[in-house]
Each structure stands twice: as structure tokens, then as C-alpha cells.
PDB file of C-alpha atoms in Angstrom:
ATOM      1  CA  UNK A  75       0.000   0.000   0.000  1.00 82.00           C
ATOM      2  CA  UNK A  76       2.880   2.450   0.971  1.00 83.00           C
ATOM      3  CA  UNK A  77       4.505   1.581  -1.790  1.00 84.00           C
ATOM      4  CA  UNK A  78       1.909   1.623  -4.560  1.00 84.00           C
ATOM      5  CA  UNK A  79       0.864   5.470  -2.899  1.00 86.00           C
ATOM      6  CA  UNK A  80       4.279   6.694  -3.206  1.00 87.00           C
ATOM      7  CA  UNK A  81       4.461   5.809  -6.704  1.00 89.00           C
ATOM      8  CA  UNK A  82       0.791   8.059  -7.932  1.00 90.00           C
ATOM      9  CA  UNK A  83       2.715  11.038  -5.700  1.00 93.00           C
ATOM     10  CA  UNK A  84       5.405  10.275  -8.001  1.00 93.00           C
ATOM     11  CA  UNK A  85       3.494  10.485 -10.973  1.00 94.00           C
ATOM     12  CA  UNK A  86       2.000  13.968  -9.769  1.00 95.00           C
ATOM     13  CA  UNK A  87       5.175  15.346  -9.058  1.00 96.00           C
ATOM     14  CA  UNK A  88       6.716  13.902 -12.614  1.00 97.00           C
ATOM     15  CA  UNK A  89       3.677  15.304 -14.164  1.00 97.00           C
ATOM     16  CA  UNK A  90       4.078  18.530 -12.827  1.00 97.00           C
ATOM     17  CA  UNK A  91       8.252  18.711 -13.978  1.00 97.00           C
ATOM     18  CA  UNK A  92       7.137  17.772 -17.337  1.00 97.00           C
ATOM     19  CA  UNK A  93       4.281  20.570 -17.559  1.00 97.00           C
ATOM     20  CA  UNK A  94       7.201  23.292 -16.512  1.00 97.00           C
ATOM     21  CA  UNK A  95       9.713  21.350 -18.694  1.00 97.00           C
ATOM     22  CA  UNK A  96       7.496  21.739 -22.169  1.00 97.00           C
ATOM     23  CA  UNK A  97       6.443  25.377 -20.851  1.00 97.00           C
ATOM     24  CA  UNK A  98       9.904  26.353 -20.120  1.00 97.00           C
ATOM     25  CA  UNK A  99      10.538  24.911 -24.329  1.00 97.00           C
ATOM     26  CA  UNK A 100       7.362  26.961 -25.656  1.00 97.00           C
ATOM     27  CA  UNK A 101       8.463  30.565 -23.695  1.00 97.00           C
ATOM     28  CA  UNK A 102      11.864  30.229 -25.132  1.00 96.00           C
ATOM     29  CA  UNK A 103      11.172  28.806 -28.607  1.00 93.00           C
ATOM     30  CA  UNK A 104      12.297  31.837 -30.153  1.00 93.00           C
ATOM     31  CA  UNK A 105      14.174  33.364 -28.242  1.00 95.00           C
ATOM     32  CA  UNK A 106      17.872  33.856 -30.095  1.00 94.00           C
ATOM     33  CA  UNK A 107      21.087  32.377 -28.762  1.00 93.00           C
ATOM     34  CA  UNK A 108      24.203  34.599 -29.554  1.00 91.00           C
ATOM     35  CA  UNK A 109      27.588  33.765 -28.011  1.00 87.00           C
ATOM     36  CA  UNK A 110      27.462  31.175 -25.488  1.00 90.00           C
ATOM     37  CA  UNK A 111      24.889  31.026 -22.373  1.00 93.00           C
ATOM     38  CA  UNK A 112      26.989  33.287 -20.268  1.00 90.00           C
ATOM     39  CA  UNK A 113      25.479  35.867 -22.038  1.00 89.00           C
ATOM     40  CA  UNK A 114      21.899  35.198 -20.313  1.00 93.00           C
ATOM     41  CA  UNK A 115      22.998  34.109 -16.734  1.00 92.00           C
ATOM     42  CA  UNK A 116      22.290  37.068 -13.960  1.00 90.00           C
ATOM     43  CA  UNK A 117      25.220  37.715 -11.744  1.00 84.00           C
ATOM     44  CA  UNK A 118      24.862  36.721  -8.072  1.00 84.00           C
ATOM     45  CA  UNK A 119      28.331  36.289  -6.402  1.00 77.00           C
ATOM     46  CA  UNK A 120      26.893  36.983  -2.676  1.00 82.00           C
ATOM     47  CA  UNK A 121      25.238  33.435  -3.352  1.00 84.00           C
ATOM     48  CA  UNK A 122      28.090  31.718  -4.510  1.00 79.00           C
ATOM     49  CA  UNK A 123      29.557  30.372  -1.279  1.00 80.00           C
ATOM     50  CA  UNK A 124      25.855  28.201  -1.112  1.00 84.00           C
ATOM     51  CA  UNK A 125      25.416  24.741  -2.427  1.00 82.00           C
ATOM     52  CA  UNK A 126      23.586  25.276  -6.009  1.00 85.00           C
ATOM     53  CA  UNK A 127      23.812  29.268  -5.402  1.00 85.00           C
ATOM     54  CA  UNK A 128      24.562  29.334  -9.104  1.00 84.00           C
ATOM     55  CA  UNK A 129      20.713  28.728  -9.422  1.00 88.00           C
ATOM     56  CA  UNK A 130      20.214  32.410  -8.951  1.00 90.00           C
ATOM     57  CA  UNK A 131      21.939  33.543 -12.068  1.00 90.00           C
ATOM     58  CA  UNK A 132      19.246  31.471 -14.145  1.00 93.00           C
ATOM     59  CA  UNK A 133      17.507  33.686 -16.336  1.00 94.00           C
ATOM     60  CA  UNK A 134      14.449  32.912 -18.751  1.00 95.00           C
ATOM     61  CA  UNK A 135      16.449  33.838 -21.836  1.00 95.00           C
ATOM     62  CA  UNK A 136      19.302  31.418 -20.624  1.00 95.00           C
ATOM     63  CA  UNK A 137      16.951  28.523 -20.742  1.00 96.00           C
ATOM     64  CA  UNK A 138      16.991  28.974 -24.963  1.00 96.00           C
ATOM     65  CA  UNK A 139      20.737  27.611 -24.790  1.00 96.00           C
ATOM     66  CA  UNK A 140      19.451  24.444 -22.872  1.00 97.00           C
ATOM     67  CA  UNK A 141      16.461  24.088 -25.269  1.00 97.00           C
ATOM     68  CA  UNK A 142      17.810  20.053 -26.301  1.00 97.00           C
ATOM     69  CA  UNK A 143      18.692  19.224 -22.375  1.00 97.00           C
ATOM     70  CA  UNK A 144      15.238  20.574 -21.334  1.00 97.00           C
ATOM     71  CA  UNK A 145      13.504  18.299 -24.288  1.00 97.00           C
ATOM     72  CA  UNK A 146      15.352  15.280 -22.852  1.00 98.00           C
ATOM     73  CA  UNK A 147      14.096  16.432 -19.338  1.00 98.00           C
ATOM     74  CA  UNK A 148      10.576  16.513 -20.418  1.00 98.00           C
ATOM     75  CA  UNK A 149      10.519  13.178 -22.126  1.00 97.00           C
ATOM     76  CA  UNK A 150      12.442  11.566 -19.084  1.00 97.00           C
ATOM     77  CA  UNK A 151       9.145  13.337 -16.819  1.00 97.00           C
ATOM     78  CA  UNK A 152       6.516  12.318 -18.899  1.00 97.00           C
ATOM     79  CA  UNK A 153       8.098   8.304 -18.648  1.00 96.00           C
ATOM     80  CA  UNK A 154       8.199   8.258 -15.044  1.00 95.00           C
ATOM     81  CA  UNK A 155       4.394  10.214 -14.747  1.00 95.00           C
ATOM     82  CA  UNK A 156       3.112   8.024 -17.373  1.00 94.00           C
ATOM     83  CA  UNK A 157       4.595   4.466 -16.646  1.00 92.00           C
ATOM     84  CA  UNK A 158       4.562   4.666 -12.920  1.00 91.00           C
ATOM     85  CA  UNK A 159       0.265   5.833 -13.570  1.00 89.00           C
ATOM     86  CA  UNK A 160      -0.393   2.660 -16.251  1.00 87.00           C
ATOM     87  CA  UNK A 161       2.816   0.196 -14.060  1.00 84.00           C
ATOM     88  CA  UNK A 162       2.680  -1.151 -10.716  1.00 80.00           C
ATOM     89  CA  UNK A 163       5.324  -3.315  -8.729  1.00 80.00           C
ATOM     90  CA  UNK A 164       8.488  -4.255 -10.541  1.00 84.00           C
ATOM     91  CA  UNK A 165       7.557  -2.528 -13.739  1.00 89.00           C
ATOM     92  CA  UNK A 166       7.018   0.520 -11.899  1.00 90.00           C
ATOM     93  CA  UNK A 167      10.146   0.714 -10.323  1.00 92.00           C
ATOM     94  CA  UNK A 168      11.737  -0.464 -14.089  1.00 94.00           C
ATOM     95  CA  UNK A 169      10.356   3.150 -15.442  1.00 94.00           C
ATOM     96  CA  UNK A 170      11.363   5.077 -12.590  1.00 94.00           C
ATOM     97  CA  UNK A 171      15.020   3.514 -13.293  1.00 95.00           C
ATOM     98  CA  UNK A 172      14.303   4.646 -17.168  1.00 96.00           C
ATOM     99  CA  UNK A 173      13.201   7.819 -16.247  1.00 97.00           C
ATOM    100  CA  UNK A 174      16.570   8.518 -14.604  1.00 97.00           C
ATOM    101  CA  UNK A 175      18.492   7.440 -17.081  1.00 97.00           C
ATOM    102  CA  UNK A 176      17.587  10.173 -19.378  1.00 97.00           C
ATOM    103  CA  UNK A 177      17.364  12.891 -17.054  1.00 97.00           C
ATOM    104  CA  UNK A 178      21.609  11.926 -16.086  1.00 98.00           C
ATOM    105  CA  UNK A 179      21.508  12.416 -20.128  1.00 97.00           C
ATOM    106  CA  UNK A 180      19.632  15.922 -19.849  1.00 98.00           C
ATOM    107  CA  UNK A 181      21.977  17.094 -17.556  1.00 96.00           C
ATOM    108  CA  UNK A 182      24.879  16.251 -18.682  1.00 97.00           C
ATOM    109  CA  UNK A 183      23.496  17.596 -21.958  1.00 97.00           C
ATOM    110  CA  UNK A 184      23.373  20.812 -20.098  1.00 96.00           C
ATOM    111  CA  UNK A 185      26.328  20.459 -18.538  1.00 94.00           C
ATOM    112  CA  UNK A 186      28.030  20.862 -22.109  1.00 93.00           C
ATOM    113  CA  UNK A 187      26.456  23.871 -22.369  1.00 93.00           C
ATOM    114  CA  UNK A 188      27.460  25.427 -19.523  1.00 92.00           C
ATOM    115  CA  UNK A 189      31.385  24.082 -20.616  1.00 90.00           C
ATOM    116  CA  UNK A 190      32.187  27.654 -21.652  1.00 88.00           C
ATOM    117  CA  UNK A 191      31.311  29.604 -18.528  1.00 88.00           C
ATOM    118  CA  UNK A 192      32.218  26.833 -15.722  1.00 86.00           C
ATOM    119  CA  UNK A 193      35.478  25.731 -17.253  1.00 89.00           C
ATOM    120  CA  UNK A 194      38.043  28.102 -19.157  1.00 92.00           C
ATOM    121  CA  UNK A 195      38.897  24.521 -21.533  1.00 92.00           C
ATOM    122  CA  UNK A 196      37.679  27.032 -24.545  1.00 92.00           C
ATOM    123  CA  UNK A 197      40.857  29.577 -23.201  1.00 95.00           C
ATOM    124  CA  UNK A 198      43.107  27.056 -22.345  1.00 95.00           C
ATOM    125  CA  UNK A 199      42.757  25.328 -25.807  1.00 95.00           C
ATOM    126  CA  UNK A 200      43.157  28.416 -27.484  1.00 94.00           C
ATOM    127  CA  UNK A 201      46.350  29.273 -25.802  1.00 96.00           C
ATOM    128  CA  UNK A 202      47.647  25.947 -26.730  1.00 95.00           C
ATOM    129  CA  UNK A 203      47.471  27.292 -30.408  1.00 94.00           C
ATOM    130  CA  UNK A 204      49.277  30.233 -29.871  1.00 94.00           C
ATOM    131  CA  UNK A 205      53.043  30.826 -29.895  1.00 94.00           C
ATOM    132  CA  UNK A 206      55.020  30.170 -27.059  1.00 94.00           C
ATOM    133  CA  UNK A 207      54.495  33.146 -23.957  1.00 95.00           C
ATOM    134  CA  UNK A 208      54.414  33.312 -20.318  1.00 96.00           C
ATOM    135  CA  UNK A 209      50.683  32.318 -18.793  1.00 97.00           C
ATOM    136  CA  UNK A 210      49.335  35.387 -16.399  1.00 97.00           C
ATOM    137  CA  UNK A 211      46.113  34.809 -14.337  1.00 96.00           C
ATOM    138  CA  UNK A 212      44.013  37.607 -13.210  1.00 95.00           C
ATOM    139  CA  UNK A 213      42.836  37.752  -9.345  1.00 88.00           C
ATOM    140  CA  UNK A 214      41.293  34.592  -8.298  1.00 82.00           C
ATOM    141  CA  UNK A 215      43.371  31.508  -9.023  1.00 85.00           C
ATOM    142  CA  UNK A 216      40.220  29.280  -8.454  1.00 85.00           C
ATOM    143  CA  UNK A 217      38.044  30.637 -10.825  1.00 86.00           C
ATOM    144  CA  UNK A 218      40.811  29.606 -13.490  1.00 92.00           C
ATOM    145  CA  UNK A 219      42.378  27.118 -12.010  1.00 91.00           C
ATOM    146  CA  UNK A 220      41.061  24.805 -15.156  1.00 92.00           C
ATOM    147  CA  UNK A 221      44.032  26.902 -17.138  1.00 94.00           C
ATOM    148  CA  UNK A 222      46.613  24.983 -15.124  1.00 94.00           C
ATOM    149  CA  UNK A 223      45.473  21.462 -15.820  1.00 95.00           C
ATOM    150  CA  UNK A 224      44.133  21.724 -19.095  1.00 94.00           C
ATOM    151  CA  UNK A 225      47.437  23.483 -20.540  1.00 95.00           C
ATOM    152  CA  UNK A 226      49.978  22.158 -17.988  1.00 94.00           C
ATOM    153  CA  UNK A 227      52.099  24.960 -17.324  1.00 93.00           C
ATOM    154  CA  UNK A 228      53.153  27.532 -14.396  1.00 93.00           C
ATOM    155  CA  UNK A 229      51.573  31.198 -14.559  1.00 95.00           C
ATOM    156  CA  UNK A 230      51.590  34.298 -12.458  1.00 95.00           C
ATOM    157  CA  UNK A 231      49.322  35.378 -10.627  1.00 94.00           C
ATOM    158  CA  UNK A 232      48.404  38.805 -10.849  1.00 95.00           C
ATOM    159  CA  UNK A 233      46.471  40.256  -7.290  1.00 92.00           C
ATOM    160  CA  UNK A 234      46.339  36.760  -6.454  1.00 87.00           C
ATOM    161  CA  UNK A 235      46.760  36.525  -2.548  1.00 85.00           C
ATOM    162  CA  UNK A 236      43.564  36.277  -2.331  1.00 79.00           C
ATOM    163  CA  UNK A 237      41.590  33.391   0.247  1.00 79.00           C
ATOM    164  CA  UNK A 238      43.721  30.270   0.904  1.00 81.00           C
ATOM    165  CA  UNK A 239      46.867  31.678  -0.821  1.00 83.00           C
ATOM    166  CA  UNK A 240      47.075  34.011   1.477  1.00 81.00           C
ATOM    167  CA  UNK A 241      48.569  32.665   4.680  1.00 81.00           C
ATOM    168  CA  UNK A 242      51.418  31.640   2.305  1.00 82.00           C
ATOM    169  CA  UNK A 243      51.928  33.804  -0.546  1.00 82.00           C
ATOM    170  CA  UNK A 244      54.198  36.301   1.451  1.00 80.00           C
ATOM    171  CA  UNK A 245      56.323  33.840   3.467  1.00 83.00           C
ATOM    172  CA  UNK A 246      59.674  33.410   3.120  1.00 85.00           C
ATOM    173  CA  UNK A 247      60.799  30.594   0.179  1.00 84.00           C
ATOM    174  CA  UNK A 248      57.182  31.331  -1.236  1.00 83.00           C
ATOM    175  CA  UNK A 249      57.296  30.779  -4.781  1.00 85.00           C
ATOM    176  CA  UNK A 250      57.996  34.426  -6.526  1.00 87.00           C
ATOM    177  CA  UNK A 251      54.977  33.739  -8.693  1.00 92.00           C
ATOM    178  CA  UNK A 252      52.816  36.545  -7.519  1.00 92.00           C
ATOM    179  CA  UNK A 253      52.754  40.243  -8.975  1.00 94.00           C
ATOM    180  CA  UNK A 254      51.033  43.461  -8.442  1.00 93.00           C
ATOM    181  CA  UNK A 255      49.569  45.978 -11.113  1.00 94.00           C
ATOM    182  CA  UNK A 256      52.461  48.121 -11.229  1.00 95.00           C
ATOM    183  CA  UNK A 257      54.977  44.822 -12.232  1.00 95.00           C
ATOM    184  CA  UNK A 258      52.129  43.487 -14.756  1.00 96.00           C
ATOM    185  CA  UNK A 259      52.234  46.750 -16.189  1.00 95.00           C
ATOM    186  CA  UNK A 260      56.033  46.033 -16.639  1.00 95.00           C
ATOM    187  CA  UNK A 261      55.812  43.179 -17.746  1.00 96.00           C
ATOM    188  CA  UNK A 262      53.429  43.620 -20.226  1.00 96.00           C
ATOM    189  CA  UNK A 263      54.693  46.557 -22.292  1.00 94.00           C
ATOM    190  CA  UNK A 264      57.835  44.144 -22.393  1.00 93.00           C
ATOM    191  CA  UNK A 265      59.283  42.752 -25.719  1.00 93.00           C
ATOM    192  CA  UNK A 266      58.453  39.041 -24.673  1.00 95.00           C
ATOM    193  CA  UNK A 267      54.811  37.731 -24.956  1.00 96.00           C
ATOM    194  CA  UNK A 268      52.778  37.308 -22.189  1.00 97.00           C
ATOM    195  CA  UNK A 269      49.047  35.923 -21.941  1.00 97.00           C
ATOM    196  CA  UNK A 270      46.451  37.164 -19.423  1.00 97.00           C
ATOM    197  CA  UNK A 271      43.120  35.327 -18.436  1.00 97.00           C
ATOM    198  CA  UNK A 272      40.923  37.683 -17.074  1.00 95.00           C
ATOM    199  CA  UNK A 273      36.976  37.956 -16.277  1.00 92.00           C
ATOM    200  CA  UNK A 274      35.611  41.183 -18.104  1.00 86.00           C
ATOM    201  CA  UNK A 275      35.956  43.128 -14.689  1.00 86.00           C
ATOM    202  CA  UNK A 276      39.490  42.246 -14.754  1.00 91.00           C
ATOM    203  CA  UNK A 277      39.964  43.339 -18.265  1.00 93.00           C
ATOM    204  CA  UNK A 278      38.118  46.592 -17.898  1.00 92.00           C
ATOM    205  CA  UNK A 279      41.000  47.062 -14.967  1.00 93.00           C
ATOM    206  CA  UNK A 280      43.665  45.829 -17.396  1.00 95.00           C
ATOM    207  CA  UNK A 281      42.399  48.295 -19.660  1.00 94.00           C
ATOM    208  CA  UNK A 282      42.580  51.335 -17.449  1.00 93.00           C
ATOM    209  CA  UNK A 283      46.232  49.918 -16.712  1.00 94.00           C
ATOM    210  CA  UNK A 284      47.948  49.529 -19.601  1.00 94.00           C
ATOM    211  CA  UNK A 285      45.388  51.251 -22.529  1.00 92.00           C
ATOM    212  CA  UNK A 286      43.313  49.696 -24.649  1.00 90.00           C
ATOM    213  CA  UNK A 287      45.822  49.033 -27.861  1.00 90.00           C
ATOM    214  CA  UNK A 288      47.827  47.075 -25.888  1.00 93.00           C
ATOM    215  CA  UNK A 289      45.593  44.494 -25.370  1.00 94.00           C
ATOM    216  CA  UNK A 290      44.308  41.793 -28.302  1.00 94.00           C
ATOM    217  CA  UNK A 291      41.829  39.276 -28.150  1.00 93.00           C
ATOM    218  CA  UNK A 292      42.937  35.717 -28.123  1.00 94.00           C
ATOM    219  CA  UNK A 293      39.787  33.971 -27.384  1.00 93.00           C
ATOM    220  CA  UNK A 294      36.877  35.039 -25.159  1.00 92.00           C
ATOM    221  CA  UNK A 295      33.953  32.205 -23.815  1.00 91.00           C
ATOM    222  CA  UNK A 296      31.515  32.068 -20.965  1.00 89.00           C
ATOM    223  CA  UNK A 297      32.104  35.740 -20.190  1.00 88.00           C
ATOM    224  CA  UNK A 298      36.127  35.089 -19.919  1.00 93.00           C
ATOM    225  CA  UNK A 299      39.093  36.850 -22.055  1.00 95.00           C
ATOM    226  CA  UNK A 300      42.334  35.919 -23.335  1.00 96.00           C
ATOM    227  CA  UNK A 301      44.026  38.457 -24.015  1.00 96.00           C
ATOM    228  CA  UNK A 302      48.047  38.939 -25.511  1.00 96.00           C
ATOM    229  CA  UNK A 303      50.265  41.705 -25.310  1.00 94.00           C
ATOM    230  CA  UNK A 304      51.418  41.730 -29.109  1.00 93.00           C
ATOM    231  CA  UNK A 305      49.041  41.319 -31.955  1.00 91.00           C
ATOM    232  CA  UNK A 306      49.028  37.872 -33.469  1.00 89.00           C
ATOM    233  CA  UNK A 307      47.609  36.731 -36.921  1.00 82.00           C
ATOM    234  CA  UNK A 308      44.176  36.304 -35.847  1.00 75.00           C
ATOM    235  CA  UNK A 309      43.527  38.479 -32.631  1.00 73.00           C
ATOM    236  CA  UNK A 310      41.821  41.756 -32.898  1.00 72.00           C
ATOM    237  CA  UNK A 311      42.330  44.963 -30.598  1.00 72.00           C
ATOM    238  CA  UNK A 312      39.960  44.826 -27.666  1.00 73.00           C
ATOM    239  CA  UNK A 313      36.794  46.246 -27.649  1.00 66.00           C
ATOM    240  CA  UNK A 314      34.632  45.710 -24.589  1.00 60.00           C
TER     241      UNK A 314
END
């Protein structure tokens, strides 16, 4: 009995996700997608430090870049409220098991869209293209920290004792791998090539710092700029 009533709540609440699944599809149906979905996400950084804070920065408009993940969804909804209201017993429990299985494949589905903002792979690959040059990274070591592993390389970090690398970024024997403004600045107007990775706050800073035709475009995803000091082949001059 407890079993067979958890299963119709089931159904209602499946019922219900697929509803708001195929409404979310018909509101955003033509709604265009230029860039990549950091483009549509709201910015909410107070929430950040909370498990699935990142909810917040949903947007209606960013739901058009998940339009295949939130078909998948649907159909996944509609199997579990529909098989679990016409199943019972075994079978049931066989198309809640289905029903799973393709919402894992929805999200990961979405998950692939998000790449570009919650990774920096799209920068990382790009650098890998470019001629040889000395990696910086802008601020916040974690929110790039993807740059390290994807490209395997050292970098500086520019303002970076920041949170955990702070109780050992000015010790002494510290690795001399973090710089101010006024040595970036140095640095950059240098002969050599350097690279900076830099969220578009940071580059608007970078910008004030060292003028805008010093700085070209590399690659730019998920809100996220790589930027060189000396014009290559294909960058263009920065233009925010």
C-alpha cells in the first residue's frame, strides 16, 4: 500500500516537472542564442559560497541555450508520470530507473552547455594554439584554475593573494609567482609575450592599466578573455 501510494505522488510530481519542462521549451522557442549562455545568466556572487547558489543567475532567456537538455528532461518526466500511472510493482520501479536514465543524459546535456562559462577549456585550448608566452592569471586563481590542468604549465598570478593563498603567498621561500599591477604593467609593455586570463571586470582594470591598444583578443567564452600583449595573426584589438 505504501509503496503503490508513493508511486501516484510520483506520478504527480513527474507530471508537474514535465508541464514546466514543455512550458519552459514553448516561452523560449524563439528566443535567439548569440555567443554562449553566459550571455543570459544574472550575476549573483553573494550566493556563490551556497550549495547550487549558481541557481540564482538562471535567467528565462538562458533557458533557450538548454532548449535540447530541457527536451530530454521533459521526455524523461513524462516516462516516469506516465509508466509509474499505467505500471505497478516491478515494472514501476523499471520506469522510474528509465526515467533517470535520461534525465543523467539531460543534464549532462546541459552540462556541455554550460562548458564555456564553468570551465576556461575554450581559453586554455586556445592558448595551446598560440606561440610560445608566459601564462598570467588575473585575481582569483580558483576561478581559473582549469588553465593549469588543461594546458599544464606555471603562470603568475596577478592580485592573487587572495583566500587560501594568502597565509602563504608572502612567506619566506614562497614561490615568486605573484605580482602586483604596477609589475604586470612592466611586464606587459615588455618585448616578450605574455598571456592574461581575465573575467571582463578584470579586463576593464587591465584596460585602465595599460590602454586599450595594448591588449588583443585571443579567445573570449563564458564571459572570460584571453588576451596577448602583441598582436598575433588572428587576434583583434579589444573592444569591450
Amino acid at each position: 500500500k505504501w509503496i503503490k501510494g508513493g508511486t501516484r505522488v510520483l506520478s504527480g510530481i513527474t507530471a508537474v516537472a514535465a508541464l514546466a519542462a514543455i512550458a519552459l521549451l514553448i516561452l523560449v522557442r524563439n528566443v535567439p542564442t548569440p555567443g554562449d549562455i553566459a550571455t543570459a545568466l544574472a550575476d549573483h556572487p553573494g550566493a556563490y559560497t551556497l550549495s547550487l547558489g549558481h541557481i540564482e543567475d538562471l535567467t528565462l532567456g538562458s533557458f533557450a541555450y538548454l532548449r535540447l537538455p530541457l527536451a530530454v528532461a521533459a521526455l524523461a518526466f513524462l516516462v516516469g508520470a506516465l509508466g509509474t500511472l499505467r505500471t505497478k510493482g516491478r515494472s514501476a520501479f523499471l520506469v522510474i530507473a528509465a526515467m533517470m536514465v535520461l534525465f543523467c543524459h539531460a543534464a549532462r546535456l546541459a552540462l556541455v552547455a554550460f562548458d564555456p562559462f564553468m570551465s576556461s577549456r575554450p581559453l586554455a585550448t586556445a592558448l595551446l594554439r598560440s606561440p610560445e608566452g608566459e601564462l598570467i592569471v588575473d585575481h582569483h586563481y580558483y576561478t581559473f584554475s582549469s588553465m593549469f590542468f588543461y594546458t599544464d604549465r606555471p603562470a603568475l598570478l596577478l592580485n592573487g593573494r587572495y583566500f587560501n593563498f594568502e597565509y602563504g603567498a608572502n612567506a619566506p621561500g614562497s614561490p615568486q609567482v605573484f605580482i602586483d599591477d604596477p609589475q604586470f604593467k612592466n611586464l606587459w609593455l615588455e618585448s616578450k609575450r605574455y598571456y592574461v586570463v581575465a573575467e571582463q571586470s578584470g579586463v576593464e582594470r587591465i584596460e585602465r592599466l595599460v590602454g586599450p591598444s595594448e591588449l588583443n583578443v585571443v579567445a573570449k567564452a563564458g564571459g572570460k578573455f584571453l588576451l596577448t600583449n602583441h598582436p598575433l595573426a588572428n587576434t583583434k584589438p579589444l573592444q569591450l
